[in-house]
PDB file of C-alpha atoms in Angstrom:
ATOM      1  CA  UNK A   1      86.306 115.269  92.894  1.00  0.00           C
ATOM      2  CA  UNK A   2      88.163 118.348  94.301  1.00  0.00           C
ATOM      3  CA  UNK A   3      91.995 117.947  94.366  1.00  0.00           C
ATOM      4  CA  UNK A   4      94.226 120.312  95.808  1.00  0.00           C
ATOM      5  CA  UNK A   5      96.802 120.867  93.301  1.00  0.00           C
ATOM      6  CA  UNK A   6      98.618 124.001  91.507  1.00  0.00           C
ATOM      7  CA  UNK A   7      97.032 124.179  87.634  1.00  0.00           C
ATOM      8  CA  UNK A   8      94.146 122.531  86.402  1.00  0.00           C
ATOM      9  CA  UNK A   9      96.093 119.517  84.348  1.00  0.00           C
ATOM     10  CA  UNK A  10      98.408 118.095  87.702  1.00  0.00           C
ATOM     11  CA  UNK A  11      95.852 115.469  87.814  1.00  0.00           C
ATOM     12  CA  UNK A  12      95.786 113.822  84.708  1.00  0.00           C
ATOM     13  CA  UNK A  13      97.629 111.013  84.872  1.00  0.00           C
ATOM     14  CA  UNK A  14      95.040 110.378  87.929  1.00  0.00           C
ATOM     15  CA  UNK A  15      92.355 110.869  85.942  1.00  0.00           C
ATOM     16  CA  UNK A  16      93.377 108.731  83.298  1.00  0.00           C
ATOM     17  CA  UNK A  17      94.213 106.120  85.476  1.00  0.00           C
ATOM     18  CA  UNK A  18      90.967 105.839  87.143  1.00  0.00           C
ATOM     19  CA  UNK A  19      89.049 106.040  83.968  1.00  0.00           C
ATOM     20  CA  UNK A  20      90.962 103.023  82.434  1.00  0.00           C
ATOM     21  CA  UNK A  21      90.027 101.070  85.992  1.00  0.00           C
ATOM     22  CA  UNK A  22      86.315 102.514  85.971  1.00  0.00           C
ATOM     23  CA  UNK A  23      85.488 103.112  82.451  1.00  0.00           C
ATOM     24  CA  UNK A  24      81.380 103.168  83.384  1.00  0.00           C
ATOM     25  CA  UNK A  25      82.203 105.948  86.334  1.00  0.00           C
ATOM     26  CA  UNK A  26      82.460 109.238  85.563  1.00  0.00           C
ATOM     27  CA  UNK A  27      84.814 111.272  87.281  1.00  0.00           C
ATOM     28  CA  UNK A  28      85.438 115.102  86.623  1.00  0.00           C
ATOM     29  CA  UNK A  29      88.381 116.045  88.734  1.00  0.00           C
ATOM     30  CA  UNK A  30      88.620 119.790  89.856  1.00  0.00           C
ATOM     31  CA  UNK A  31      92.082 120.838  90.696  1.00  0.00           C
ATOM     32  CA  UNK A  32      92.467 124.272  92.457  1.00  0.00           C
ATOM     33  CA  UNK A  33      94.715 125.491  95.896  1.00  0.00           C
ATOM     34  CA  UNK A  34      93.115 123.769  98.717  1.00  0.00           C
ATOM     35  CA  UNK A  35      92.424 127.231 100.507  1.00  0.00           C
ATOM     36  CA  UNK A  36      89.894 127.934  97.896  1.00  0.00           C
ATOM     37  CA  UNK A  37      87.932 124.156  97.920  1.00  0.00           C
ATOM     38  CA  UNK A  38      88.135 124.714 101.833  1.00  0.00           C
ATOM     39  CA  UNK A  39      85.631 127.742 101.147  1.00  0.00           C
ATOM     40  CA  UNK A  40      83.796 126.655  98.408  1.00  0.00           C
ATOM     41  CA  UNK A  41      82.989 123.485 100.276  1.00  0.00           C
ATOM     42  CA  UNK A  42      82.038 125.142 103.647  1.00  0.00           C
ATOM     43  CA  UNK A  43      79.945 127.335 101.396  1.00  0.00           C
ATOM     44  CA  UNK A  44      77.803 124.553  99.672  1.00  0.00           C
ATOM     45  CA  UNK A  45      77.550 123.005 102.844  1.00  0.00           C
ATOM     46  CA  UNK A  46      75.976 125.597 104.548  1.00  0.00           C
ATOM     47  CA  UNK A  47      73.858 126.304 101.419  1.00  0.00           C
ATOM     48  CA  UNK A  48      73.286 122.216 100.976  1.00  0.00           C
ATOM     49  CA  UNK A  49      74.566 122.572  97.314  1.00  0.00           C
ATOM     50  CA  UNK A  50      77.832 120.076  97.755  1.00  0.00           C
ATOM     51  CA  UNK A  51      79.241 119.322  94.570  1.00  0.00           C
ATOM     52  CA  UNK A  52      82.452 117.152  95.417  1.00  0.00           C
ATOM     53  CA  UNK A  53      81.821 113.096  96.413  1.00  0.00           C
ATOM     54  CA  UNK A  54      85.519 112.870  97.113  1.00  0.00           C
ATOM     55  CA  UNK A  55      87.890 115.638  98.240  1.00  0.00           C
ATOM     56  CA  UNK A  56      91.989 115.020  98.509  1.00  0.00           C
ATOM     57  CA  UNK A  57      93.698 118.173  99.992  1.00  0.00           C
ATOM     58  CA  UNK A  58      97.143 118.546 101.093  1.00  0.00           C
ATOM     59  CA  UNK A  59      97.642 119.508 104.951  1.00  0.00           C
ATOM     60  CA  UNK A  60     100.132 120.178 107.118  1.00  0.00           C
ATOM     61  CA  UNK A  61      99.998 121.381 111.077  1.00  0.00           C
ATOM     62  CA  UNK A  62     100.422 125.203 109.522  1.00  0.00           C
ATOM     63  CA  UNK A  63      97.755 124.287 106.794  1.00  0.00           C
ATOM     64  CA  UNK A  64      95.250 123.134 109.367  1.00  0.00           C
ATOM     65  CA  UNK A  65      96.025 125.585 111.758  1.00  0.00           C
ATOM     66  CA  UNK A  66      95.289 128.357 108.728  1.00  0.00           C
ATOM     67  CA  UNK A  67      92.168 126.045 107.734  1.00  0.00           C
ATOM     68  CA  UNK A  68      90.104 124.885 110.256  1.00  0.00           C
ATOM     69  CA  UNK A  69      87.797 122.178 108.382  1.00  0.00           C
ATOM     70  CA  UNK A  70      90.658 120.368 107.148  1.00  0.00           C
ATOM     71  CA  UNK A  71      91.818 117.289 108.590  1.00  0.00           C
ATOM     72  CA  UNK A  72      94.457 118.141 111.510  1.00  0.00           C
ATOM     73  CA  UNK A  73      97.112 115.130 111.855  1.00  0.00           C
ATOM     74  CA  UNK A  74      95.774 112.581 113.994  1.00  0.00           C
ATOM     75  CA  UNK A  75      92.320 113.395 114.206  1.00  0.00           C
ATOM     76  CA  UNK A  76      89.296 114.574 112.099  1.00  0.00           C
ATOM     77  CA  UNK A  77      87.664 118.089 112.393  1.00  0.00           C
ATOM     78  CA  UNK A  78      84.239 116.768 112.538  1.00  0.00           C
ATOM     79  CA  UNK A  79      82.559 113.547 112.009  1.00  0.00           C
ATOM     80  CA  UNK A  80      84.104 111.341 109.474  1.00  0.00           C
ATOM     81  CA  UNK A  81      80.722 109.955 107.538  1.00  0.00           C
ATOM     82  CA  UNK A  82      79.398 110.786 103.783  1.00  0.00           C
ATOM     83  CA  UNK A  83      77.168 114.269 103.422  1.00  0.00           C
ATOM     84  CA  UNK A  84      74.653 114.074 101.102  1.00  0.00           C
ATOM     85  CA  UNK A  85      71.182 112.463 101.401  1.00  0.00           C
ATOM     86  CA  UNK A  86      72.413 108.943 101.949  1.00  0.00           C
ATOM     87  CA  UNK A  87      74.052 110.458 105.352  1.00  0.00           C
ATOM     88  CA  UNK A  88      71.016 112.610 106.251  1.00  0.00           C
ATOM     89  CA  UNK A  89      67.859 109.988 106.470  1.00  0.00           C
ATOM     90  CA  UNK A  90      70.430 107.999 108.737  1.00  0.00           C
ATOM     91  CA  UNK A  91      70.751 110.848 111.297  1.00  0.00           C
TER      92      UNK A  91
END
């Protein structure tokens, strides 16, 4: 999971959380500012190397002005379904 966050342990009472509710999922939670995920997942997109199942970034109408990808309020940026293989063989 990529979260958008400000150091590397802001998540940890998520992550503890979610491992007592789903001790047989793994989860490895990377926190970092959300300008950087937006490039590193645009990047493994366009390379097919996506990492992240789950992203949670913070936006705002200035954020997704400076970031297009993100979500804008009130609407998606693209098509809301899963990448990854599953998605593909539908298409």
């Amino acid at each position: 999971m990529y979260a958008g966050g400000d150091f590397a342990g802001q998540q940890d009472a998520t992550v503890t959380a979610f491992r007592a509710a789903f001790p047989d999922i793994e989860l490895n939670m990377i926190v970092d500012y959300g300008k950087y995920h937006d490039v590193r997942i645009d990047r493994q997109i366009e390379t097919g190397t996506l990492v992240a199942d789950v992203t949670h970034l913070q936006t705002s109408p200035a954020g997704a002005a400076s970031h297009p990808t993100r979500l804008r309020p009130g609407r998606l940026a693209g098509p809301h379904r899963p990448y990854g293989p599953a998605s593909r063989a539908t298409n």
